[in-house]
Coordinates of C-alpha atoms and ligand atoms in Angstrom, one line a residue:
M17 CA 4.5 -8.1 -2.8
C18 CA 7.4 -8.5 -5.5
G19 CA 9.4 -5.6 -6.7
I20 CA 11.3 -5.1 -10.3
F21 CA 14.1 -2.7 -10.8
G22 CA 15.6 -2.4 -14.4
Y23 CA 18.2 0.0 -16.1
V24 CA 19.5 0.3 -19.3
G25 CA 21.5 3.5 -20.1
K26 CA 25.0 5.6 -20.1
K27 CA 26.3 4.6 -16.7
N28 CA 28.3 1.5 -16.4
N29 CA 27.5 0.6 -13.0
A30 CA 24.1 -1.2 -13.7
A31 CA 24.4 -3.6 -10.9
E32 CA 24.7 -1.0 -8.2
I33 CA 21.8 1.0 -10.0
V34 CA 19.8 -1.8 -9.9
L35 CA 20.6 -2.7 -6.2
E36 CA 19.9 0.5 -4.7
G37 CA 16.3 0.3 -6.7
L38 CA 15.6 -3.1 -5.3
K39 CA 16.5 -1.3 -2.0
R40 CA 14.1 1.2 -2.3
L41 CA 11.6 -1.5 -3.4
E42 CA 12.1 -3.5 0.0
Y43 CA 9.2 -1.7 1.7
R44 CA 6.7 -3.8 -0.2
G45 CA 7.7 -6.8 1.2
Y46 CA 9.8 -9.6 0.1
D47 CA 11.9 -12.5 1.3
S48 CA 14.7 -13.5 -1.4
W49 CA 16.2 -11.2 -4.4
G50 CA 18.3 -11.0 -7.3
V51 CA 20.2 -9.0 -9.8
V52 CA 21.7 -10.0 -13.6
V53 CA 23.9 -7.8 -15.6
E54 CA 24.6 -8.3 -19.4
D55 CA 28.6 -8.8 -19.9
K56 CA 30.1 -9.4 -23.1
A57 CA 27.3 -11.2 -24.6
C58 CA 26.9 -13.7 -21.3
L59 CA 24.5 -12.9 -17.8
R60 CA 26.1 -12.8 -14.7
V61 CA 23.4 -13.4 -11.7
E62 CA 23.5 -13.0 -8.0
R63 CA 20.5 -14.3 -6.1
K64 CA 20.0 -14.4 -2.3
A65 CA 17.3 -15.9 0.1
G66 CA 16.7 -13.1 2.9
K67 CA 17.1 -9.7 3.3
I68 CA 19.2 -7.3 1.0
G69 CA 20.4 -5.3 4.2
E70 CA 23.8 -4.3 3.5
A71 CA 24.4 -6.7 0.8
K72 CA 26.8 -5.6 -2.3
V73 CA 27.0 -7.3 -5.8
S74 CA 30.2 -8.3 -7.2
L75 CA 28.7 -8.4 -10.7
P76 CA 31.1 -6.8 -13.7
S77 CA 30.3 -3.4 -15.0
S78 CA 27.4 -3.2 -17.4
H79 CA 25.2 -0.6 -19.2
V80 CA 22.6 -2.8 -18.5
G81 CA 21.0 -4.8 -15.4
L82 CA 17.7 -6.1 -14.2
G83 CA 16.6 -7.0 -10.4
H84 CA 13.8 -8.4 -8.3
T85 CA 12.6 -8.8 -4.9
R86 CA 10.4 -11.8 -4.6
W87 CA 7.6 -12.5 -2.3
A88 CA 7.2 -16.4 -2.4
T89 CA 4.1 -17.5 -4.0
H90 CA 5.1 -20.7 -6.0
G91 CA 7.9 -22.9 -3.6
G92 CA 9.8 -21.9 -0.8
V93 CA 12.0 -19.3 -0.2
T94 CA 15.3 -20.6 -1.6
V95 CA 18.1 -18.9 -3.9
Q96 CA 16.8 -21.4 -7.0
N97 CA 13.4 -20.0 -6.6
S98 CA 14.5 -16.4 -6.5
H99 CA 14.6 -14.3 -9.7
P100 CA 16.0 -13.3 -12.3
H101 CA 15.6 -17.4 -13.8
L102 CA 17.5 -18.2 -16.8
D103 CA 16.9 -20.0 -19.8
C104 CA 18.9 -23.2 -20.9
T105 CA 21.2 -20.9 -23.1
E106 CA 21.7 -18.6 -20.4
T107 CA 21.3 -15.7 -22.5
I108 CA 17.9 -14.7 -21.4
A109 CA 16.8 -13.5 -17.8
L110 CA 13.7 -12.9 -16.6
V111 CA 11.9 -11.4 -13.7
H112 CA 8.1 -11.3 -12.9
N113 CA 5.2 -10.3 -10.7
G114 CA 1.9 -12.1 -10.5
I115 CA 0.8 -15.5 -10.5
V116 CA 0.7 -17.9 -14.0
E117 CA -2.5 -19.8 -13.6
N118 CA -1.9 -22.5 -16.3
F119 CA 1.9 -22.9 -15.0
S120 CA 1.8 -26.7 -14.6
E121 CA 0.2 -27.0 -18.0
L122 CA 2.7 -25.3 -19.6
K123 CA 5.5 -26.8 -17.8
K124 CA 4.2 -30.3 -18.5
E125 CA 4.7 -29.3 -22.3
L126 CA 8.1 -27.6 -21.8
K127 CA 9.7 -30.4 -19.6
E128 CA 10.4 -32.6 -22.2
K129 CA 12.8 -30.2 -23.8
H130 CA 13.9 -27.7 -21.1
R131 CA 15.7 -28.1 -17.8
F132 CA 14.0 -26.8 -14.7
T133 CA 15.9 -25.7 -11.9
S134 CA 13.1 -24.0 -9.5
E135 CA 9.7 -24.6 -8.4
T136 CA 8.3 -21.4 -9.5
D137 CA 5.5 -20.5 -11.8
T138 CA 7.9 -17.7 -13.4
E139 CA 10.6 -20.4 -15.1
V140 CA 7.8 -21.3 -17.3
I141 CA 7.8 -17.9 -19.3
V142 CA 11.6 -17.8 -19.6
H143 CA 11.7 -21.4 -21.4
L144 CA 8.4 -20.2 -23.6
L145 CA 10.5 -17.2 -24.7
E146 CA 13.3 -19.6 -25.7
D147 CA 11.4 -21.4 -27.8
L148 CA 10.0 -18.6 -29.6
I149 CA 13.1 -16.4 -30.0
Q150 CA 14.3 -19.2 -32.2
T151 CA 11.9 -17.8 -35.2
K152 CA 11.1 -14.3 -33.9
N153 CA 12.8 -10.9 -32.5
F154 CA 13.3 -10.7 -28.8
S155 CA 10.1 -8.0 -28.6
E156 CA 7.8 -10.3 -30.6
A157 CA 8.9 -13.5 -28.7
M158 CA 7.8 -11.7 -25.4
R159 CA 4.8 -10.9 -26.4
E160 CA 3.9 -14.2 -27.9
A161 CA 5.0 -16.1 -24.9
F162 CA 2.9 -13.5 -22.5
K163 CA -0.3 -14.4 -24.5
K164 CA -0.1 -17.8 -23.5
L165 CA -0.3 -17.0 -19.9
I166 CA -3.3 -17.2 -17.8
G167 CA -3.7 -14.7 -15.1
L168 CA -2.7 -10.9 -14.2
N169 CA 1.4 -10.8 -14.8
A170 CA 4.0 -8.1 -15.4
V171 CA 6.9 -9.9 -16.9
V172 CA 10.9 -8.0 -17.7
S173 CA 13.3 -10.0 -19.3
L174 CA 16.9 -8.8 -20.3
K175 CA 18.7 -10.4 -23.6
G176 CA 21.7 -8.4 -25.1
N177 CA 21.5 -4.8 -24.4
Q178 CA 17.9 -4.7 -24.1
L179 CA 14.9 -5.1 -21.6
V180 CA 11.4 -6.3 -23.0
V181 CA 8.2 -5.8 -20.6
A182 CA 4.9 -7.1 -20.9
K183 CA 2.0 -6.4 -18.7
N184 CA -1.5 -7.3 -18.3
G185 CA -1.8 -6.8 -14.1
S186 CA 1.0 -5.7 -11.8
P187 CA 1.9 -2.1 -12.0
I188 CA 4.7 -1.3 -14.1
V189 CA 6.3 2.2 -14.4
L190 CA 8.6 3.2 -17.2
G191 CA 11.4 5.9 -16.1
F192 CA 12.7 8.5 -18.7
G193 CA 15.9 9.7 -17.6
E194 CA 18.9 11.7 -19.4
G195 CA 20.6 8.9 -21.4
E196 CA 19.1 6.5 -19.4
F197 CA 15.9 4.4 -18.7
F198 CA 14.2 2.6 -16.2
V199 CA 11.4 0.0 -15.5
S200 CA 10.2 -0.4 -12.1
S201 CA 7.2 -1.9 -10.3
D202 CA 7.1 1.2 -8.2
A203 CA 7.6 5.1 -9.3
S204 CA 9.3 6.1 -5.8
A205 CA 12.2 3.8 -6.8
I206 CA 13.0 5.8 -10.0
L207 CA 12.7 9.3 -8.3
P208 CA 16.2 9.9 -7.6
Y209 CA 17.0 9.5 -11.3
T210 CA 13.9 11.1 -13.0
K211 CA 10.6 12.5 -12.6
N212 CA 9.8 11.7 -15.9
V213 CA 7.6 8.5 -16.2
A214 CA 4.9 6.6 -18.2
F215 CA 2.9 4.0 -16.4
L216 CA 2.4 1.1 -18.8
E217 CA -1.1 0.3 -19.1
D218 CA -2.6 -3.5 -19.2
N219 CA -2.1 -5.1 -22.6
Q220 CA 1.0 -3.3 -23.2
A221 CA 4.7 -3.9 -23.8
A222 CA 7.9 -2.0 -23.8
V223 CA 11.4 -2.1 -25.2
L224 CA 14.3 -0.4 -23.6
D225 CA 17.4 0.2 -24.7
A226 CA 20.4 2.7 -24.5
S227 CA 18.4 4.6 -27.1
G228 CA 15.0 4.9 -25.4
I229 CA 11.7 3.3 -24.7
K230 CA 9.5 2.4 -27.0
V231 CA 5.8 1.1 -26.3
F232 CA 3.7 -1.4 -28.0
N233 CA 0.1 -2.9 -28.2
L234 CA 0.5 -6.4 -26.4
S235 CA -1.7 -8.3 -28.9
T236 CA -1.2 -6.4 -32.2
G237 CA 2.5 -5.3 -31.8
V238 CA 1.6 -1.6 -32.9
E239 CA 3.6 1.1 -31.7
I240 CA 1.8 3.1 -28.9
E241 CA 3.3 6.9 -28.0
P242 CA 4.0 6.4 -24.1
K243 CA 2.0 8.7 -22.3
T244 CA 4.6 10.5 -19.7
Q245 CA 3.9 12.4 -16.9
K246 CA 5.5 14.3 -14.2
L247 CA 5.6 12.9 -10.7
D248 CA 5.4 16.0 -8.2
W249 CA 6.9 14.0 -5.2
E250 CA 10.6 14.9 -4.0
P251 CA 13.4 12.6 -3.8
E252 CA 14.0 13.3 -0.4
S253 CA 10.0 12.5 0.3
A254 CA 11.2 8.9 -0.2
E255 CA 14.4 8.9 2.2
L256 CA 14.5 8.6 5.9
G257 CA 16.1 11.8 6.6
N258 CA 16.4 12.4 10.5
F259 CA 13.8 10.1 11.3
P260 CA 14.9 6.1 12.7
H261 CA 12.1 4.7 10.6
F262 CA 9.8 5.5 7.8
M263 CA 6.6 4.8 10.0
V264 CA 7.3 7.6 12.5
K265 CA 8.9 10.0 9.8
E266 CA 5.2 9.4 8.0
I267 CA 3.4 10.0 11.5
Y268 CA 5.1 13.3 11.6
E269 CA 4.2 14.4 8.0
Q270 CA 0.5 14.4 8.9
P271 CA -0.1 18.0 9.9
K272 CA 1.8 18.8 6.6
I273 CA -0.5 16.5 4.1
L274 CA -3.6 17.8 6.0
E275 CA -2.9 21.3 5.8
G276 CA -2.0 20.7 2.0
I277 CA -5.3 18.7 1.8
I278 CA -7.1 21.6 3.1
K279 CA -5.0 24.4 0.6
T280 CA -5.8 22.2 -2.8
S281 CA -8.7 20.2 -2.6
S282 CA -11.9 22.1 -2.5
R283 CA -12.9 21.6 -6.2
Q284 CA -12.1 18.0 -6.0
V285 CA -14.1 18.0 -2.8
E286 CA -17.2 19.6 -4.4
E287 CA -17.1 17.5 -7.3
L288 CA -17.1 14.1 -5.6
A289 CA -19.5 15.5 -3.3
D290 CA -21.9 16.3 -6.3
F291 CA -21.2 12.8 -7.7
I292 CA -22.3 11.1 -4.5
R293 CA -25.2 13.7 -4.5
S294 CA -26.6 12.4 -7.7
S295 CA -25.8 8.5 -7.5
Y296 CA -28.0 6.1 -6.3
G297 CA -26.5 3.6 -3.8
A298 CA -22.9 4.8 -3.1
F299 CA -20.4 2.5 -1.4
L300 CA -17.3 2.8 0.0
V301 CA -14.8 -0.1 -0.5
G302 CA -11.3 -0.5 1.0
C303 CA -8.8 -3.3 2.4
G304 CA -7.2 -3.4 6.1
T305 CA -6.5 0.1 7.1
A306 CA -8.2 1.7 4.0
A307 CA -11.3 -0.4 5.0
H308 CA -11.4 1.2 8.4
A309 CA -11.3 4.9 6.5
A310 CA -14.1 3.5 4.6
L311 CA -15.8 2.4 7.8
T312 CA -15.1 5.9 9.0
G313 CA -16.6 7.6 5.9
Q314 CA -20.0 5.4 6.6
Y315 CA -19.9 7.1 9.8
L316 CA -19.1 10.6 8.7
F317 CA -21.7 10.6 5.5
S318 CA -24.1 9.7 8.3
R319 CA -23.4 11.9 11.0
I320 CA -22.7 15.1 8.6
A321 CA -24.7 14.7 5.5
K322 CA -27.2 12.3 6.5
R323 CA -26.6 10.1 3.9
H324 CA -26.2 6.1 3.9
V325 CA -23.2 5.3 2.2
N326 CA -22.5 1.5 2.4
F327 CA -19.3 0.4 3.2
N328 CA -17.6 -2.8 2.6
V329 CA -14.1 -4.8 2.7
G330 CA -12.8 -5.1 -0.8
S331 CA -12.6 -9.1 -0.7
E332 CA -16.0 -8.9 0.2
F333 CA -17.5 -6.7 -2.1
G334 CA -18.0 -9.0 -4.8
Y335 CA -20.9 -11.0 -2.9
L336 CA -22.5 -7.8 -2.9
E337 CA -22.4 -7.3 -6.8
H338 CA -26.3 -7.7 -6.5
F339 CA -26.6 -4.4 -5.2
L340 CA -24.8 -2.4 -8.1
T341 CA -26.5 -0.8 -11.1
P342 CA -26.0 1.8 -13.4
R343 CA -26.8 4.6 -10.8
S344 CA -24.6 3.1 -8.3
L345 CA -21.3 4.9 -7.3
V346 CA -18.3 3.0 -5.9
V347 CA -16.1 5.1 -4.2
A348 CA -12.6 2.7 -4.0
L349 CA -9.8 4.0 -1.3
S350 CA -6.5 2.8 -1.7
Q351 CA -2.8 4.2 -0.9
S352 CA -1.2 1.9 -3.7
G353 CA -4.2 2.0 -6.0
E354 CA -3.0 -1.6 -6.6
T355 CA -4.5 -3.8 -4.1
I356 CA -6.0 -6.9 -6.0
D357 CA -9.4 -7.0 -4.0
I358 CA -9.9 -3.2 -5.2
I359 CA -9.0 -3.5 -8.6
D360 CA -11.5 -6.6 -8.5
S361 CA -14.1 -4.7 -7.1
I362 CA -13.9 -1.7 -9.3
K363 CA -13.8 -4.0 -12.6
L364 CA -17.1 -5.5 -11.2
A365 CA -18.8 -2.3 -10.9
L366 CA -17.4 -1.1 -13.9
E367 CA -19.0 -4.0 -15.6
K368 CA -22.6 -3.6 -13.8
G369 CA -22.1 0.0 -15.6
A370 CA -21.7 1.6 -12.3
K371 CA -19.4 4.8 -11.8
V372 CA -16.1 4.5 -9.9
A373 CA -14.5 7.3 -7.9
S374 CA -11.5 6.7 -6.3
L375 CA -9.4 8.2 -3.4
T376 CA -5.8 7.0 -4.1
N377 CA -2.1 7.9 -3.2
V378 CA 0.0 7.0 -6.4
L379 CA -1.0 9.0 -9.6
G380 CA -1.2 6.6 -12.6
S381 CA -1.7 3.4 -10.4
T382 CA -3.9 1.0 -11.9
L383 CA -6.9 2.5 -9.5
Y384 CA -6.2 5.4 -10.4
R385 CA -6.3 4.7 -14.6
M386 CA -9.7 2.8 -14.0
S387 CA -11.9 5.1 -12.1
D388 CA -14.0 7.8 -13.6
Y389 CA -13.0 10.2 -10.9
K390 CA -10.4 10.4 -9.1
I391 CA -8.4 12.4 -6.1
L392 CA -5.3 12.1 -5.2
L393 CA -4.4 12.2 -1.3
G394 CA -1.2 14.1 -2.0
A395 CA 0.5 12.3 1.0
G396 CA 3.5 11.4 -0.7
P397 CA 5.4 8.3 -1.2
E398 CA 4.5 6.2 2.1
K399 CA 7.3 3.5 2.4
S400 CA 6.5 2.1 5.6
V401 CA 4.6 -1.1 5.5
C402 CA 1.9 0.1 8.0
A403 CA -0.3 2.9 6.6
T404 CA -0.4 6.1 8.7
K405 CA -0.1 9.4 6.7
S406 CA -2.7 7.5 4.0
F407 CA -5.3 6.6 6.5
T408 CA -5.8 10.3 8.0
A409 CA -5.6 11.9 4.8
K410 CA -8.5 9.7 3.7
I411 CA -10.4 10.6 6.5
A412 CA -9.7 14.1 6.0
L413 CA -10.9 13.9 2.5
L414 CA -14.0 12.1 3.3
F415 CA -14.7 14.6 6.5
L416 CA -14.5 17.3 3.6
I417 CA -16.4 15.5 1.2
A418 CA -19.5 14.7 3.8
S419 CA -19.3 18.3 5.2
Q420 CA -19.7 19.4 1.2
L421 CA -22.7 17.5 0.6
S422 CA -24.4 18.8 4.1
G423 CA -23.5 22.3 3.1
T424 CA -21.3 23.0 5.7
G425 CA -18.0 22.9 3.7
K426 CA -16.6 26.1 5.5
E427 CA -17.3 24.6 8.5
G428 CA -15.6 21.4 7.8
V429 CA -12.4 23.4 6.8
R430 CA -12.5 25.2 10.1
I431 CA -12.7 21.8 11.9
L432 CA -10.1 20.6 9.9
E433 CA -7.5 23.4 10.6
Q434 CA -8.3 23.1 14.1
T435 CA -7.6 19.3 14.0
V436 CA -4.4 20.2 12.4
R437 CA -3.3 22.4 15.4
E438 CA -4.2 19.6 18.0
I439 CA -2.0 16.9 16.2
K440 CA 1.2 19.6 16.0
R441 CA 0.3 19.9 19.8
L442 CA 0.3 16.1 20.3
L443 CA 3.5 15.7 18.4
D444 CA 5.0 17.7 20.4
K445 CA 7.6 16.0 23.2
E446 CA 5.0 15.9 26.1
T447 CA 2.2 14.1 24.7
V448 CA 4.8 11.7 22.7
E449 CA 6.9 10.9 25.7
K450 CA 3.7 9.9 27.7
I451 CA 2.8 7.5 24.9
E452 CA 6.4 6.3 24.8
K453 CA 6.3 5.9 28.5
L454 CA 2.8 3.8 28.2
A455 CA 4.3 1.6 25.7
E456 CA 7.0 0.7 28.1
K457 CA 4.5 -0.2 31.1
I458 CA 2.4 -2.5 28.8
K459 CA 5.2 -3.9 26.3
D460 CA 5.1 -7.4 27.8
K461 CA 1.5 -8.1 27.7
N462 CA 0.0 -10.5 25.1
H463 CA -3.1 -8.8 24.5
I464 CA -4.6 -5.4 24.2
Y465 CA -8.2 -4.3 23.8
I466 CA -9.2 -1.3 22.5
V467 CA -13.1 0.0 22.1
G468 CA -14.8 3.2 20.7
R469 CA -18.4 3.5 19.9
G470 CA -19.5 5.5 16.8
L471 CA -17.1 7.1 14.7
S472 CA -14.2 6.0 17.4
Y473 CA -15.4 2.4 16.5
P474 CA -13.2 2.2 13.2
V475 CA -10.5 4.4 15.1
S476 CA -10.6 1.2 17.5
M477 CA -10.1 -1.3 14.8
E478 CA -7.1 0.7 13.3
A479 CA -5.3 1.3 16.5
A480 CA -5.6 -2.5 16.8
L481 CA -4.6 -3.3 13.4
K482 CA -1.4 -1.0 13.8
I483 CA -0.3 -2.7 17.1
K484 CA -0.9 -6.3 15.4
E485 CA 0.9 -5.4 12.4
V486 CA 4.1 -3.9 14.1
S487 CA 4.7 -5.1 17.4
Y488 CA 2.9 -8.6 17.1
I489 CA 0.9 -8.0 20.3
H490 CA -2.7 -9.6 20.1
A491 CA -4.9 -6.3 19.8
E492 CA -8.8 -6.3 19.2
G493 CA -10.9 -3.3 18.4
F494 CA -14.5 -3.4 18.9
P495 CA -17.3 -1.5 19.4
G496 CA -17.8 -0.7 23.3
G497 CA -21.5 -1.9 23.3
E498 CA -20.3 -5.2 22.4
L499 CA -18.3 -6.0 25.5
K500 CA -20.8 -7.5 27.3
H501 CA -21.8 -9.7 24.6
G502 CA -18.6 -11.7 24.7
V503 CA -15.2 -9.9 24.6
I504 CA -15.4 -9.0 28.7
A505 CA -14.6 -12.8 29.4
L506 CA -11.1 -11.9 28.3
I507 CA -10.3 -9.1 30.8
E508 CA -8.0 -10.2 33.7
P509 CA -6.1 -8.2 36.0
E510 CA -3.8 -5.7 34.2
T511 CA -5.2 -6.6 30.7
P512 CA -4.5 -3.1 28.9
C513 CA -7.8 -1.7 27.7
L514 CA -7.6 1.2 25.5
V515 CA -10.5 3.4 25.3
F516 CA -11.6 6.4 23.2
A517 CA -13.9 8.5 24.9
P518 CA -14.0 12.0 22.5
N519 CA -16.6 14.8 23.5
D520 CA -19.4 13.4 21.4
E521 CA -22.8 11.4 22.2
T522 CA -20.6 8.2 22.9
Y523 CA -18.9 9.3 25.5
G524 CA -21.3 8.2 28.6
G525 CA -21.7 4.7 27.0
I526 CA -17.8 4.1 26.5
I527 CA -17.3 5.3 30.1
S528 CA -19.4 2.7 31.5
G529 CA -17.6 0.0 29.3
A530 CA -14.5 1.4 31.0
M531 CA -16.1 0.8 34.5
E532 CA -17.3 -2.6 33.6
M533 CA -13.7 -3.6 32.2
K534 CA -11.9 -1.8 35.3
A535 CA -14.7 -3.9 37.7
R536 CA -12.5 -6.9 36.1
G537 CA -9.2 -5.6 36.6
G538 CA -8.6 -4.2 33.6
H539 CA -5.7 -1.6 33.2
I540 CA -7.7 1.3 31.5
I541 CA -6.0 3.6 29.2
G542 CA -8.4 6.6 28.4
V543 CA -8.1 8.8 25.1
S544 CA -10.1 11.7 25.9
F545 CA -10.7 15.8 26.0
K546 CA -10.7 15.1 29.9
D547 CA -9.4 12.7 32.7
A548 CA -11.4 10.5 34.5
D549 CA -11.6 8.5 37.7
V550 CA -12.0 5.3 35.7
F551 CA -8.7 5.7 33.9
D552 CA -5.5 4.3 35.2
D553 CA -3.4 6.2 32.5
W554 CA -4.8 9.5 30.1
I555 CA -3.8 10.6 27.1
K556 CA -5.2 14.1 26.7
V557 CA -6.6 14.7 23.0
E558 CA -8.5 17.9 22.9
D559 CA -12.1 18.2 21.6
T560 CA -12.0 19.1 17.6
G561 CA -15.3 17.6 16.9
D562 CA -15.5 15.0 13.8
G563 CA -11.9 15.6 13.5
T564 CA -11.0 14.0 16.8
A565 CA -11.2 10.7 14.7
I566 CA -7.9 11.7 13.5
T567 CA -6.2 12.6 16.3
N568 CA -7.2 9.7 18.2
S569 CA -5.9 7.7 15.6
I570 CA -2.6 9.3 15.6
V571 CA -2.2 8.2 19.4
G572 CA -3.0 4.8 18.1
Q573 CA -0.3 5.1 15.6
L574 CA 2.1 6.1 18.2
L575 CA 1.2 3.5 20.9
A576 CA 2.1 0.8 17.8
Y577 CA 5.2 2.6 16.9
F578 CA 6.6 2.5 20.4
L579 CA 5.4 -0.7 21.3
A580 CA 7.4 -2.2 17.9
V581 CA 10.2 -0.4 18.9
K582 CA 10.4 -1.6 22.7
R583 CA 10.0 -5.4 21.6
K584 CA 12.7 -4.6 19.2
C585 CA 10.4 -4.9 16.1
D586 CA 11.1 -3.4 12.4
P587 CA 8.2 -1.2 12.3
D588 CA 8.8 -0.5 9.1
K589 CA 9.0 -4.2 7.5
P590 CA 6.7 -6.4 9.8
R591 CA 6.8 -10.1 9.1
N592 CA 4.6 -12.0 6.5
L593 CA 3.3 -8.4 5.1
A594 CA 3.7 -6.6 2.2
K595 CA 3.1 -3.1 0.9
S596 CA 0.8 -3.6 -1.6
V597 CA -1.3 -6.7 -2.0
T598 CA -1.0 -7.6 -5.6
V599 CA -2.0 -11.1 -5.5
K600 CA -5.0 -13.1 -4.2
Ligands
AGP5 C1 -2.0 -0.7 6.5 O1 -1.1 -0.7 7.9 C2 -1.5 -2.2 5.9 N1 -0.4 -2.7 5.7 C3 -3.0 -2.7 5.0 O2 -3.8 -3.0 5.7 C4 -3.1 -2.0 3.9 O3 -3.5 -0.9 4.6 C5 -3.9 -2.5 2.9 O4 -3.3 -3.7 2.5 C6 -4.6 -1.5 2.1 O5 -3.8 -1.1 1.0 P1 -4.2 -0.2 0.0 O6 -4.4 1.3 0.8 O7 -2.4 0.0 -0.9 O8 -5.0 -0.5 -0.8

């Protein structure tokens, strides 16, 4: 979704700093961009439709700048609709994330005396500000303008040598450097400059200038001491290093992340297990890949802890509110901690008096701040739009929590350690080359079907999602038992059928399904601890008990990656997708 980056401070190349910041936000997904700087009491703007790529800006030197990457909602992908937007006097610039729900009403009133140049909802805010600034100072005018907006929004405006921020929705991070200050929608973009950050809360505003950052209550205007925190991410963790893409870099980071989880999470695992134990009705919610992690969790809690923990996708959760009571526990899974359907789910849970626990990767994210209990995934910045390492980190934690609940915590750790060794073997040359060759073989197919049973069912859906997202091949993951109920009608000679056949109670059933697909001419690719006659291709994954769900997922990730590369798709920035979905 849209990205914001602003700079004010000692350096005079604000435009370049802002452009670099925007590049670091590219992964969030966008279709146009723009930068504004202040130059001798005038504003200089450059805006473009399309990707930043190798673009440079030819803006004058300045100590204050503001930029935006836009993901179109109101109005097409055009230069006129891209941010920053200016007021009629061209002395105020403004960028915005979110949706102004009452924009048509506001526009109707403002149109009488203001010149509108875009179709966006954003432009109404800058004209509102233009009116209010006649009688108020910049920060007061911003607070007043913001109060007139309906919807969840984050807004940053530049006037003179100040940046003013207000928010009640999308994330905003403030960065405190040495004589320089930053505002961004994402902490990883600030990381090269400073690790000292404060996450602006909803209903707060901030003023940034060369002397520092002041934070205010948006409604009352009363100054608040910002809660600064130190990021524990290393700047290079957000860079590509020697890898061609973030997706493959992040796939390779997984053993280290899981080792970190084993080493550092035991206390939190015990505490969350206690929370689940004492709840009366626990729910796991997530969207997309996080939903697949949540469904995996449902299987893990059932198998290991003999406990029913309900799963649902975030966008459907609201329709199940009738089950929530003050004794319920909602465990929300979200890499970004900003996904709107998750935030809405937990708001609902909190309104019902339920407790909320979260597994998120982003310190200070909205989910992190709203949760009664939180565990950080510790996966470092995930820059590829396609989630990989955050998925396996969530499963590892859920596996440890389920083991803890069943009183087999130590055994859980042993299995996870064994799984990490197997991942390292998988990521070694031989298997990776085999998966790459397989991708070459099937890269021109239009459909791939993926089956698994039990714990391998969410793994199949996740593999299908990865393939769809990055290679644009239609892929479907479904439970092996459903084959005969319809999907088998789609199997034609040479249709690739990926079959997850781990050493568990699903083995017999899944091999029978593979035979049925083979009988219709399907090209059977087995992902299993042993070869079988029915497999046309076999990817060996050693048995590591329930940890095999993690290793099997990594096979799906690698296959998706190579399919994308071979089809000349950019795996890090899939079309139409955004890293964090902050609007409905
Ligand atoms: C994953 O590859 C996707 N890009 C997407 O499904 C993602 O997992 C989903 O939007 C949820 O994001 P979150 O974990 O940040 O909440």
